């Protein structure tokens, strides 16, 4: 269907943390992320889900999102380039988020209806 490459910056993560009120230090502070076993701050999962949803709706504005599921397998670190792949699977739109090394960070699906 289509693919999107993006990089989420620390500025975006801080802005999302402020709006969402999720000020967890794992997302904002490198030292805290390392204490918890991560290499660096981790992007909010809901932010990634929002970016996936937005990318699909921008590409297909006549579609209405009726359901959405995503499972995370690996952390997505701030300032990492990710690829988001969209493919049709019957009534579902499968989504896969890939890290720079090609490993799967998250997979899920969108269920849509046509607005027309």
PDB file of C-alpha atoms in Angstrom:
ATOM      1  CA  UNK A   1       0.000   0.000   0.000  1.00  0.00           C
ATOM      2  CA  UNK A   2       2.468   2.618   1.213  1.00  0.00           C
ATOM      3  CA  UNK A   3       5.409   3.248   3.487  1.00  0.00           C
ATOM      4  CA  UNK A   4       6.477   6.254   5.542  1.00  0.00           C
ATOM      5  CA  UNK A   5       9.866   7.057   7.044  1.00  0.00           C
ATOM      6  CA  UNK A   6      10.049   9.400  10.018  1.00  0.00           C
ATOM      7  CA  UNK A   7      12.250  10.519  12.869  1.00  0.00           C
ATOM      8  CA  UNK A   8      10.738  11.583  16.189  1.00  0.00           C
ATOM      9  CA  UNK A   9      12.887  14.219  17.873  1.00  0.00           C
ATOM     10  CA  UNK A  10      13.294  15.005  21.559  1.00  0.00           C
ATOM     11  CA  UNK A  11      11.467  18.285  20.906  1.00  0.00           C
ATOM     12  CA  UNK A  12       8.407  16.342  19.679  1.00  0.00           C
ATOM     13  CA  UNK A  13       8.585  13.949  22.643  1.00  0.00           C
ATOM     14  CA  UNK A  14       8.730  16.861  25.100  1.00  0.00           C
ATOM     15  CA  UNK A  15       5.780  18.561  23.384  1.00  0.00           C
ATOM     16  CA  UNK A  16       3.754  15.336  23.490  1.00  0.00           C
ATOM     17  CA  UNK A  17       4.662  14.804  27.162  1.00  0.00           C
ATOM     18  CA  UNK A  18       3.382  18.299  27.975  1.00  0.00           C
ATOM     19  CA  UNK A  19       0.099  17.851  26.105  1.00  0.00           C
ATOM     20  CA  UNK A  20      -0.562  14.280  27.257  1.00  0.00           C
ATOM     21  CA  UNK A  21       0.549  14.984  30.834  1.00  0.00           C
ATOM     22  CA  UNK A  22       2.696  11.823  30.646  1.00  0.00           C
ATOM     23  CA  UNK A  23       5.835  13.251  32.193  1.00  0.00           C
ATOM     24  CA  UNK A  24       7.391   9.860  32.915  1.00  0.00           C
ATOM     25  CA  UNK A  25      11.138  10.350  33.078  1.00  0.00           C
ATOM     26  CA  UNK A  26      11.722   7.261  30.914  1.00  0.00           C
ATOM     27  CA  UNK A  27      10.570   9.428  27.987  1.00  0.00           C
ATOM     28  CA  UNK A  28      12.389  12.603  28.950  1.00  0.00           C
ATOM     29  CA  UNK A  29      15.605  11.833  30.838  1.00  0.00           C
ATOM     30  CA  UNK A  30      18.483   9.751  29.512  1.00  0.00           C
ATOM     31  CA  UNK A  31      19.796   8.838  32.965  1.00  0.00           C
ATOM     32  CA  UNK A  32      16.392   7.567  34.119  1.00  0.00           C
ATOM     33  CA  UNK A  33      15.967   5.539  30.918  1.00  0.00           C
ATOM     34  CA  UNK A  34      19.383   3.940  31.483  1.00  0.00           C
ATOM     35  CA  UNK A  35      18.553   3.097  35.108  1.00  0.00           C
ATOM     36  CA  UNK A  36      15.499   1.251  33.788  1.00  0.00           C
ATOM     37  CA  UNK A  37      17.581  -0.720  31.277  1.00  0.00           C
ATOM     38  CA  UNK A  38      17.154   1.337  28.104  1.00  0.00           C
ATOM     39  CA  UNK A  39      19.904   2.899  25.983  1.00  0.00           C
ATOM     40  CA  UNK A  40      18.195   6.295  25.910  1.00  0.00           C
ATOM     41  CA  UNK A  41      14.738   7.869  26.354  1.00  0.00           C
ATOM     42  CA  UNK A  42      11.863   5.920  24.820  1.00  0.00           C
ATOM     43  CA  UNK A  43       9.163   7.526  22.660  1.00  0.00           C
ATOM     44  CA  UNK A  44       5.623   7.306  24.084  1.00  0.00           C
ATOM     45  CA  UNK A  45       3.751   4.384  22.528  1.00  0.00           C
ATOM     46  CA  UNK A  46       0.607   6.479  22.155  1.00  0.00           C
ATOM     47  CA  UNK A  47       2.585   9.090  20.223  1.00  0.00           C
ATOM     48  CA  UNK A  48       3.755   6.425  17.759  1.00  0.00           C
ATOM     49  CA  UNK A  49       0.177   5.171  17.438  1.00  0.00           C
ATOM     50  CA  UNK A  50      -1.014   8.712  16.768  1.00  0.00           C
ATOM     51  CA  UNK A  51       1.601   9.242  14.061  1.00  0.00           C
ATOM     52  CA  UNK A  52       0.615   5.957  12.383  1.00  0.00           C
ATOM     53  CA  UNK A  53      -3.070   6.897  12.459  1.00  0.00           C
ATOM     54  CA  UNK A  54      -2.387  10.416  11.176  1.00  0.00           C
ATOM     55  CA  UNK A  55      -0.257   9.148   8.295  1.00  0.00           C
ATOM     56  CA  UNK A  56      -3.032   6.822   7.157  1.00  0.00           C
ATOM     57  CA  UNK A  57      -5.812   9.430   7.444  1.00  0.00           C
ATOM     58  CA  UNK A  58      -3.757  12.034   5.561  1.00  0.00           C
ATOM     59  CA  UNK A  59      -3.161   9.545   2.732  1.00  0.00           C
ATOM     60  CA  UNK A  60      -6.798   8.348   2.693  1.00  0.00           C
ATOM     61  CA  UNK A  61      -8.994  11.258   3.867  1.00  0.00           C
ATOM     62  CA  UNK A  62     -12.224   9.503   2.829  1.00  0.00           C
ATOM     63  CA  UNK A  63     -11.627   6.767   5.429  1.00  0.00           C
ATOM     64  CA  UNK A  64     -12.908   6.756   9.000  1.00  0.00           C
ATOM     65  CA  UNK A  65     -10.984   4.867  11.667  1.00  0.00           C
ATOM     66  CA  UNK A  66     -13.304   2.566  13.659  1.00  0.00           C
ATOM     67  CA  UNK A  67     -10.785   0.383  15.486  1.00  0.00           C
ATOM     68  CA  UNK A  68      -7.051   0.319  16.114  1.00  0.00           C
ATOM     69  CA  UNK A  69      -4.670  -2.093  17.781  1.00  0.00           C
ATOM     70  CA  UNK A  70      -0.898  -2.040  18.149  1.00  0.00           C
ATOM     71  CA  UNK A  71       1.521  -4.248  20.080  1.00  0.00           C
ATOM     72  CA  UNK A  72       5.055  -3.104  20.859  1.00  0.00           C
ATOM     73  CA  UNK A  73       7.943  -5.580  20.720  1.00  0.00           C
ATOM     74  CA  UNK A  74      10.939  -3.273  21.120  1.00  0.00           C
ATOM     75  CA  UNK A  75      11.473   0.241  22.459  1.00  0.00           C
ATOM     76  CA  UNK A  76      11.593   3.067  19.947  1.00  0.00           C
ATOM     77  CA  UNK A  77      14.207   5.547  21.053  1.00  0.00           C
ATOM     78  CA  UNK A  78      14.114   9.311  20.626  1.00  0.00           C
ATOM     79  CA  UNK A  79      15.858  10.512  17.437  1.00  0.00           C
ATOM     80  CA  UNK A  80      15.611   7.081  15.800  1.00  0.00           C
ATOM     81  CA  UNK A  81      14.494   6.826  12.175  1.00  0.00           C
ATOM     82  CA  UNK A  82      11.603   4.384  11.786  1.00  0.00           C
ATOM     83  CA  UNK A  83       9.744   3.003   8.790  1.00  0.00           C
ATOM     84  CA  UNK A  84       5.993   2.566   8.999  1.00  0.00           C
ATOM     85  CA  UNK A  85       4.534   0.112   6.512  1.00  0.00           C
ATOM     86  CA  UNK A  86       0.848  -0.132   5.649  1.00  0.00           C
ATOM     87  CA  UNK A  87      -0.651  -3.105   3.793  1.00  0.00           C
ATOM     88  CA  UNK A  88      -4.229  -4.241   3.156  1.00  0.00           C
ATOM     89  CA  UNK A  89      -5.345  -7.483   4.777  1.00  0.00           C
ATOM     90  CA  UNK A  90      -9.054  -8.036   3.964  1.00  0.00           C
ATOM     91  CA  UNK A  91     -10.978  -5.398   5.949  1.00  0.00           C
ATOM     92  CA  UNK A  92      -7.881  -4.540   7.997  1.00  0.00           C
ATOM     93  CA  UNK A  93      -4.942  -2.275   7.279  1.00  0.00           C
ATOM     94  CA  UNK A  94      -1.886  -3.967   8.759  1.00  0.00           C
ATOM     95  CA  UNK A  95       0.717  -1.623  10.212  1.00  0.00           C
ATOM     96  CA  UNK A  96       4.336  -2.506  10.948  1.00  0.00           C
ATOM     97  CA  UNK A  97       6.866  -0.172  12.564  1.00  0.00           C
ATOM     98  CA  UNK A  98      10.451  -1.082  11.705  1.00  0.00           C
ATOM     99  CA  UNK A  99      13.640   0.121  13.348  1.00  0.00           C
ATOM    100  CA  UNK A 100      16.717   1.165  11.379  1.00  0.00           C
ATOM    101  CA  UNK A 101      18.159  -2.368  11.583  1.00  0.00           C
ATOM    102  CA  UNK A 102      14.978  -3.808  10.045  1.00  0.00           C
ATOM    103  CA  UNK A 103      13.688  -5.348  13.275  1.00  0.00           C
ATOM    104  CA  UNK A 104      10.013  -5.008  14.137  1.00  0.00           C
ATOM    105  CA  UNK A 105       9.321  -2.515  16.920  1.00  0.00           C
ATOM    106  CA  UNK A 106       5.523  -2.719  16.700  1.00  0.00           C
ATOM    107  CA  UNK A 107       2.745  -4.333  14.685  1.00  0.00           C
ATOM    108  CA  UNK A 108      -0.945  -3.738  14.570  1.00  0.00           C
ATOM    109  CA  UNK A 109      -3.951  -3.007  12.447  1.00  0.00           C
ATOM    110  CA  UNK A 110      -6.446  -0.316  11.592  1.00  0.00           C
ATOM    111  CA  UNK A 111     -10.092  -1.005  10.777  1.00  0.00           C
ATOM    112  CA  UNK A 112     -11.646   1.655   8.579  1.00  0.00           C
ATOM    113  CA  UNK A 113     -14.941   2.548   6.947  1.00  0.00           C
ATOM    114  CA  UNK A 114     -15.460   4.664   3.876  1.00  0.00           C
ATOM    115  CA  UNK A 115     -16.983   8.077   4.636  1.00  0.00           C
ATOM    116  CA  UNK A 116     -18.671   8.271   1.242  1.00  0.00           C
TER     117      UNK A 116
END
